[in-house]
Amino acid sequence: MSELTQDQVLPEKSYIINRQLLIAYANASGDQNPIHQDEAFAKSVGLPDVIAHGMLTMALAGKYLSDISGSEKVVEFSARFIKPVIVPAGSDVMLSVTGKVVEVANGQAKVELTALCDEIKVLGMAKGVIKL
Amino acid sequence: MLNPDLVGRTFTSADSVTVTKEAIANFAYVIGETNLEIAPPTFSITITLDQSQKLLQDSGLDWTRVVHGDQRFEIKRRIVAGDILNCSSTIESARTVAGNEIVSVRSDLHDGPQLVVSTWSTLVVRA
């Protein structure tokens, strides 16, 4: 992307989350908490089903930031995990991410992200700072 | 319960972690990156999650009841294969809200004297 300007709305992108991805993320990240893989275990601790790692959702939102101008330009990134992403067996859950440039100053752009699953916000206060 | 005397204390790992090409590539691949040589913005969690749990294992924090509340990264330079990183973790604050303990942990990764990334995690320990 060439130039970022204040109030610019960035295009929506979708990311598929499914059980296979949760296992792959667990292996790549080292987070083997069974609530992200084992349905019986997840239910035994009061969850409706297996849930995605919050950090997987954040990593996918991070991919969205990286795609704006390269991952090496991302200097800050933060998010709250406000709703679990529930991942039933055999289905693809769609994570949709959009961004808005809320500030351009001092050689940096601040981008606010909206991350939705089934139109429900799953990340809160998600924002990144990109070096221009 | 978290030992309140530990708030503000920093624990530094005696062992360093050497970042491999494979570790970066595996993480990048899973999230759909095409360039598998560049560490994605959240890659450092693969080191700090494990390291901070080890560093704080005697703190009284019940990791089995921990829910991740939020996460923040400040990236000073991107992590590259061959980096030898040392983790230090600090319990910056702890408070109790409605029976849940809310603990803020900062973890810094250094390559020698150079700070590479700082991360903050808010952990909610369910009552």
mmCIF file of C-alpha atoms in Angstrom:
data_model
loop_
_atom_site.group_PDB
_atom_site.id
_atom_site.type_symbol
_atom_site.label_atom_id
_atom_site.label_comp_id
_atom_site.label_asym_id
_atom_site.label_seq_id
_atom_site.Cartn_x
_atom_site.Cartn_y
_atom_site.Cartn_z
ATOM 1 C CA MET A 1 0.000 0.000 0.000
ATOM 2 C CA SER A 2 1.464 3.348 -1.041
ATOM 3 C CA GLU A 3 0.413 6.034 1.392
ATOM 4 C CA LEU A 4 -1.678 6.072 4.529
ATOM 5 C CA THR A 5 -3.813 9.095 5.252
ATOM 6 C CA GLN A 6 -5.848 10.116 8.253
ATOM 7 C CA ASP A 7 -9.369 8.612 8.348
ATOM 8 C CA GLN A 8 -8.532 6.225 5.513
ATOM 9 C CA VAL A 9 -10.609 3.062 5.718
ATOM 10 C CA LEU A 10 -8.647 -0.044 4.785
ATOM 11 C CA PRO A 11 -10.229 -2.963 2.907
ATOM 12 C CA GLU A 12 -11.831 -5.875 4.724
ATOM 13 C CA LYS A 13 -10.004 -9.180 4.751
ATOM 14 C CA SER A 14 -11.212 -12.570 5.939
ATOM 15 C CA TYR A 15 -9.320 -15.336 7.667
ATOM 16 C CA ILE A 16 -10.553 -18.885 8.133
ATOM 17 C CA ILE A 17 -10.228 -20.426 11.582
ATOM 18 C CA ASN A 18 -10.869 -24.144 11.984
ATOM 19 C CA ARG A 19 -9.755 -27.022 14.220
ATOM 20 C CA GLN A 20 -6.789 -27.832 11.950
ATOM 21 C CA LEU A 21 -5.564 -24.243 12.268
ATOM 22 C CA LEU A 22 -5.862 -24.403 16.069
ATOM 23 C CA ILE A 23 -3.654 -27.496 16.151
ATOM 24 C CA ALA A 24 -1.170 -25.911 13.755
ATOM 25 C CA TYR A 25 -1.082 -22.724 15.856
ATOM 26 C CA ALA A 26 -0.661 -24.728 19.070
ATOM 27 C CA ASN A 27 2.347 -26.482 17.544
ATOM 28 C CA ALA A 28 3.870 -23.307 16.104
ATOM 29 C CA SER A 29 3.333 -21.214 19.238
ATOM 30 C CA GLY A 30 3.873 -23.815 21.961
ATOM 31 C CA ASP A 31 0.492 -23.014 23.538
ATOM 32 C CA GLN A 32 -0.941 -26.512 23.972
ATOM 33 C CA ASN A 33 -3.759 -25.572 26.360
ATOM 34 C CA PRO A 34 -6.411 -28.289 25.754
ATOM 35 C CA ILE A 35 -9.287 -25.762 25.664
ATOM 36 C CA HIS A 36 -8.056 -25.022 22.127
ATOM 37 C CA GLN A 37 -8.058 -28.639 20.927
ATOM 38 C CA ASP A 38 -10.070 -30.973 23.125
ATOM 39 C CA GLU A 39 -13.834 -30.541 22.986
ATOM 40 C CA ALA A 40 -14.563 -32.689 26.044
ATOM 41 C CA PHE A 41 -11.999 -30.785 28.084
ATOM 42 C CA ALA A 42 -13.294 -27.399 26.910
ATOM 43 C CA LYS A 43 -16.839 -28.359 27.909
ATOM 44 C CA SER A 44 -15.646 -29.706 31.258
ATOM 45 C CA VAL A 45 -14.388 -26.223 32.174
ATOM 46 C CA GLY A 46 -17.660 -24.564 31.200
ATOM 47 C CA LEU A 47 -16.916 -23.490 27.629
ATOM 48 C CA PRO A 48 -19.554 -24.086 24.913
ATOM 49 C CA ASP A 49 -16.952 -25.796 22.676
ATOM 50 C CA VAL A 50 -13.292 -25.547 21.695
ATOM 51 C CA ILE A 51 -12.210 -21.914 21.471
ATOM 52 C CA ALA A 52 -9.431 -20.350 19.413
ATOM 53 C CA HIS A 53 -6.306 -19.061 21.134
ATOM 54 C CA GLY A 54 -6.796 -15.319 21.685
ATOM 55 C CA MET A 55 -3.250 -14.963 20.433
ATOM 56 C CA LEU A 56 -4.187 -16.748 17.188
ATOM 57 C CA THR A 57 -6.947 -14.215 16.544
ATOM 58 C CA MET A 58 -4.464 -11.481 17.386
ATOM 59 C CA ALA A 59 -1.827 -13.030 15.105
ATOM 60 C CA LEU A 60 -4.318 -13.020 12.205
ATOM 61 C CA ALA A 61 -5.163 -9.382 12.937
ATOM 62 C CA GLY A 62 -1.378 -8.868 12.987
ATOM 63 C CA LYS A 63 -1.219 -10.394 9.501
ATOM 64 C CA TYR A 64 -3.732 -7.751 8.428
ATOM 65 C CA LEU A 65 -1.399 -5.059 9.822
ATOM 66 C CA SER A 66 1.628 -6.688 8.178
ATOM 67 C CA ASP A 67 -0.135 -6.671 4.811
ATOM 68 C CA ILE A 68 -0.517 -2.889 4.950
ATOM 69 C CA SER A 69 3.180 -2.157 4.519
ATOM 70 C CA GLY A 70 5.223 -5.142 5.664
ATOM 71 C CA SER A 71 5.515 -6.829 9.048
ATOM 72 C CA GLU A 72 8.864 -5.155 9.770
ATOM 73 C CA LYS A 73 7.037 -1.805 9.860
ATOM 74 C CA VAL A 74 4.734 -2.815 12.715
ATOM 75 C CA VAL A 75 6.206 -1.254 15.854
ATOM 76 C CA GLU A 76 3.273 -1.521 18.290
ATOM 77 C CA PHE A 77 0.282 -3.810 18.456
ATOM 78 C CA SER A 78 -2.283 -4.292 21.199
ATOM 79 C CA ALA A 79 -5.687 -5.886 21.693
ATOM 80 C CA ARG A 80 -8.146 -7.045 24.319
ATOM 81 C CA PHE A 81 -9.715 -10.470 24.130
ATOM 82 C CA ILE A 82 -13.357 -9.591 24.663
ATOM 83 C CA LYS A 83 -15.211 -12.628 23.225
ATOM 84 C CA PRO A 84 -13.971 -16.159 22.644
ATOM 85 C CA VAL A 85 -13.953 -17.419 19.050
ATOM 86 C CA ILE A 86 -15.854 -20.696 19.223
ATOM 87 C CA VAL A 87 -14.647 -23.299 16.733
ATOM 88 C CA PRO A 88 -16.991 -26.298 16.310
ATOM 89 C CA ALA A 89 -15.626 -29.511 14.781
ATOM 90 C CA GLY A 90 -15.797 -29.683 11.010
ATOM 91 C CA SER A 91 -16.590 -26.038 10.403
ATOM 92 C CA ASP A 92 -14.738 -23.001 9.142
ATOM 93 C CA VAL A 93 -15.232 -19.895 11.255
ATOM 94 C CA MET A 94 -14.699 -16.637 9.394
ATOM 95 C CA LEU A 95 -12.749 -13.857 11.073
ATOM 96 C CA SER A 96 -13.268 -10.572 9.299
ATOM 97 C CA VAL A 97 -10.847 -7.707 9.885
ATOM 98 C CA THR A 98 -11.063 -4.073 8.816
ATOM 99 C CA GLY A 99 -8.830 -1.149 9.676
ATOM 100 C CA LYS A 100 -9.009 2.599 9.881
ATOM 101 C CA VAL A 101 -6.102 5.018 9.999
ATOM 102 C CA VAL A 102 -6.875 7.222 13.002
ATOM 103 C CA GLU A 103 -3.673 9.245 13.187
ATOM 104 C CA VAL A 104 -0.675 10.032 11.010
ATOM 105 C CA ALA A 105 2.071 11.871 12.870
ATOM 106 C CA ASN A 106 5.827 11.792 13.439
ATOM 107 C CA GLY A 107 6.458 9.266 10.709
ATOM 108 C CA GLN A 108 3.962 6.785 12.126
ATOM 109 C CA ALA A 109 0.394 5.781 11.374
ATOM 110 C CA LYS A 110 -1.963 4.514 14.037
ATOM 111 C CA VAL A 111 -4.474 1.966 12.721
ATOM 112 C CA GLU A 112 -7.559 0.821 14.616
ATOM 113 C CA LEU A 113 -8.730 -2.660 13.785
ATOM 114 C CA THR A 114 -12.169 -4.214 13.971
ATOM 115 C CA ALA A 115 -12.169 -8.001 14.203
ATOM 116 C CA LEU A 116 -15.537 -9.753 13.873
ATOM 117 C CA CYS A 117 -16.755 -13.340 13.944
ATOM 118 C CA ASP A 118 -20.421 -13.746 13.040
ATOM 119 C CA GLU A 119 -20.705 -9.966 13.334
ATOM 120 C CA ILE A 120 -19.599 -10.108 16.959
ATOM 121 C CA LYS A 121 -16.529 -8.151 17.994
ATOM 122 C CA VAL A 122 -13.907 -10.566 19.274
ATOM 123 C CA LEU A 123 -11.045 -8.107 19.838
ATOM 124 C CA GLY A 124 -11.445 -4.855 21.714
ATOM 125 C CA MET A 125 -9.263 -1.758 21.485
ATOM 126 C CA ALA A 126 -7.236 -3.446 18.764
ATOM 127 C CA LYS A 127 -4.683 -1.087 17.319
ATOM 128 C CA GLY A 128 -1.331 -1.071 15.671
ATOM 129 C CA VAL A 129 1.318 1.516 14.971
ATOM 130 C CA ILE A 130 3.058 1.349 11.594
ATOM 131 C CA LYS A 131 6.314 3.103 10.781
ATOM 132 C CA LEU A 132 5.960 5.037 7.542
ATOM 133 C CA MET B 1 -3.286 -16.297 45.289
ATOM 134 C CA LEU B 2 -0.386 -14.338 43.930
ATOM 135 C CA ASN B 3 2.216 -13.517 46.531
ATOM 136 C CA PRO B 4 1.769 -9.720 46.852
ATOM 137 C CA ASP B 5 5.427 -9.276 47.790
ATOM 138 C CA LEU B 6 6.351 -10.167 44.231
ATOM 139 C CA VAL B 7 4.614 -7.174 42.625
ATOM 140 C CA GLY B 8 7.294 -4.992 41.077
ATOM 141 C CA ARG B 9 9.920 -7.732 41.129
ATOM 142 C CA THR B 10 11.714 -8.703 37.923
ATOM 143 C CA PHE B 11 12.804 -12.269 37.238
ATOM 144 C CA THR B 12 15.389 -12.862 34.544
ATOM 145 C CA SER B 13 15.830 -16.201 32.852
ATOM 146 C CA ALA B 14 19.233 -17.800 33.276
ATOM 147 C CA ASP B 15 18.830 -19.583 29.941
ATOM 148 C CA SER B 16 18.635 -17.842 26.614
ATOM 149 C CA VAL B 17 16.489 -18.912 23.687
ATOM 150 C CA THR B 18 18.032 -19.180 20.236
ATOM 151 C CA VAL B 19 15.543 -18.278 17.519
ATOM 152 C CA THR B 20 15.587 -20.733 14.627
ATOM 153 C CA LYS B 21 14.593 -20.230 11.007
ATOM 154 C CA GLU B 22 12.137 -23.102 11.453
ATOM 155 C CA ALA B 23 10.403 -21.478 14.440
ATOM 156 C CA ILE B 24 9.830 -18.265 12.500
ATOM 157 C CA ALA B 25 8.775 -20.135 9.351
ATOM 158 C CA ASN B 26 6.309 -22.387 11.216
ATOM 159 C CA PHE B 27 4.647 -19.445 12.923
ATOM 160 C CA ALA B 28 4.523 -17.316 9.765
ATOM 161 C CA TYR B 29 3.136 -20.207 7.715
ATOM 162 C CA VAL B 30 0.276 -20.896 10.144
ATOM 163 C CA ILE B 31 -1.043 -17.347 9.867
ATOM 164 C CA GLY B 32 -0.773 -17.323 6.086
ATOM 165 C CA GLU B 33 2.386 -15.284 5.553
ATOM 166 C CA THR B 34 4.124 -15.854 2.240
ATOM 167 C CA ASN B 35 7.535 -14.574 3.365
ATOM 168 C CA LEU B 36 8.528 -17.196 5.933
ATOM 169 C CA GLU B 37 11.776 -15.508 6.915
ATOM 170 C CA ILE B 38 10.296 -12.502 8.699
ATOM 171 C CA ALA B 39 9.009 -12.899 12.252
ATOM 172 C CA PRO B 40 5.358 -11.747 12.392
ATOM 173 C CA PRO B 41 4.480 -8.987 14.916
ATOM 174 C CA THR B 42 3.216 -11.428 17.563
ATOM 175 C CA PHE B 43 5.976 -14.040 17.118
ATOM 176 C CA SER B 44 7.636 -13.105 20.419
ATOM 177 C CA ILE B 45 4.720 -14.681 22.321
ATOM 178 C CA THR B 46 6.168 -18.090 21.363
ATOM 179 C CA ILE B 47 9.114 -17.256 23.648
ATOM 180 C CA THR B 48 7.589 -15.082 26.369
ATOM 181 C CA LEU B 49 4.586 -17.306 27.135
ATOM 182 C CA ASP B 50 6.748 -20.273 28.108
ATOM 183 C CA GLN B 51 9.539 -18.200 29.647
ATOM 184 C CA SER B 52 7.274 -16.034 31.800
ATOM 185 C CA GLN B 53 5.395 -19.096 33.080
ATOM 186 C CA LYS B 54 8.685 -20.643 34.139
ATOM 187 C CA LEU B 55 9.966 -17.424 35.671
ATOM 188 C CA LEU B 56 6.757 -16.879 37.637
ATOM 189 C CA GLN B 57 5.988 -20.493 38.527
ATOM 190 C CA ASP B 58 6.647 -19.955 42.221
ATOM 191 C CA SER B 59 4.672 -16.711 42.385
ATOM 192 C CA GLY B 60 1.440 -18.328 43.561
ATOM 193 C CA LEU B 61 -0.257 -17.618 40.218
ATOM 194 C CA ASP B 62 -2.589 -20.486 39.344
ATOM 195 C CA TRP B 63 -1.827 -20.881 35.628
ATOM 196 C CA THR B 64 -4.579 -23.474 35.191
ATOM 197 C CA ARG B 65 -7.170 -20.761 35.932
ATOM 198 C CA VAL B 66 -5.613 -18.021 33.865
ATOM 199 C CA VAL B 67 -7.585 -16.346 31.077
ATOM 200 C CA HIS B 68 -5.746 -13.982 28.751
ATOM 201 C CA GLY B 69 -7.295 -10.521 29.082
ATOM 202 C CA ASP B 70 -5.206 -8.417 26.768
ATOM 203 C CA GLN B 71 -1.840 -8.228 25.094
ATOM 204 C CA ARG B 72 0.449 -5.453 23.909
ATOM 205 C CA PHE B 73 3.718 -5.486 21.993
ATOM 206 C CA GLU B 74 6.320 -2.782 21.537
ATOM 207 C CA ILE B 75 8.712 -3.963 18.859
ATOM 208 C CA LYS B 76 12.088 -2.215 18.888
ATOM 209 C CA ARG B 77 13.478 -4.331 16.083
ATOM 210 C CA ARG B 78 12.119 -7.426 14.439
ATOM 211 C CA ILE B 79 13.309 -10.809 15.638
ATOM 212 C CA VAL B 80 15.513 -12.680 13.157
ATOM 213 C CA ALA B 81 16.814 -16.243 13.014
ATOM 214 C CA GLY B 82 19.972 -16.606 15.063
ATOM 215 C CA ASP B 83 18.893 -14.131 17.744
ATOM 216 C CA ILE B 84 19.873 -15.280 21.221
ATOM 217 C CA LEU B 85 17.205 -13.816 23.466
ATOM 218 C CA ASN B 86 16.925 -13.509 27.220
ATOM 219 C CA CYS B 87 13.549 -13.041 28.855
ATOM 220 C CA SER B 88 12.889 -11.001 31.963
ATOM 221 C CA SER B 89 9.406 -10.831 33.432
ATOM 222 C CA THR B 90 7.967 -8.368 35.925
ATOM 223 C CA ILE B 91 4.646 -8.488 37.730
ATOM 224 C CA GLU B 92 3.729 -4.835 37.258
ATOM 225 C CA SER B 93 0.440 -4.878 39.142
ATOM 226 C CA ALA B 94 -2.072 -7.163 40.793
ATOM 227 C CA ARG B 95 -5.580 -6.402 41.997
ATOM 228 C CA THR B 96 -8.737 -8.296 42.813
ATOM 229 C CA VAL B 97 -12.024 -7.499 41.084
ATOM 230 C CA ALA B 98 -15.163 -9.472 41.947
ATOM 231 C CA GLY B 99 -13.074 -12.345 43.264
ATOM 232 C CA ASN B 100 -10.916 -12.539 40.132
ATOM 233 C CA GLU B 101 -7.248 -11.644 40.353
ATOM 234 C CA ILE B 102 -6.108 -9.334 37.589
ATOM 235 C CA VAL B 103 -2.368 -9.500 37.085
ATOM 236 C CA SER B 104 -0.312 -7.459 34.658
ATOM 237 C CA VAL B 105 2.948 -9.049 33.535
ATOM 238 C CA ARG B 106 5.590 -7.343 31.437
ATOM 239 C CA SER B 107 8.140 -9.471 29.610
ATOM 240 C CA ASP B 108 11.177 -8.022 27.864
ATOM 241 C CA LEU B 109 13.360 -9.874 25.391
ATOM 242 C CA HIS B 110 16.957 -8.714 25.173
ATOM 243 C CA ASP B 111 19.662 -9.676 22.709
ATOM 244 C CA GLY B 112 22.717 -8.951 24.828
ATOM 245 C CA PRO B 113 22.212 -5.389 26.069
ATOM 246 C CA GLN B 114 19.761 -4.554 23.268
ATOM 247 C CA LEU B 115 16.030 -4.525 24.001
ATOM 248 C CA VAL B 116 14.283 -6.287 21.095
ATOM 249 C CA VAL B 117 10.659 -6.415 22.209
ATOM 250 C CA SER B 118 8.592 -5.527 25.267
ATOM 251 C CA THR B 119 5.278 -7.257 25.858
ATOM 252 C CA TRP B 120 2.514 -6.716 28.387
ATOM 253 C CA SER B 121 -0.093 -9.340 29.224
ATOM 254 C CA THR B 122 -3.097 -8.897 31.433
ATOM 255 C CA LEU B 123 -3.974 -12.217 33.019
ATOM 256 C CA VAL B 124 -7.282 -12.839 34.721
ATOM 257 C CA VAL B 125 -7.139 -15.606 37.307
ATOM 258 C CA ARG B 126 -10.711 -16.830 37.626
ATOM 259 C CA ALA B 127 -12.052 -17.241 41.138
#
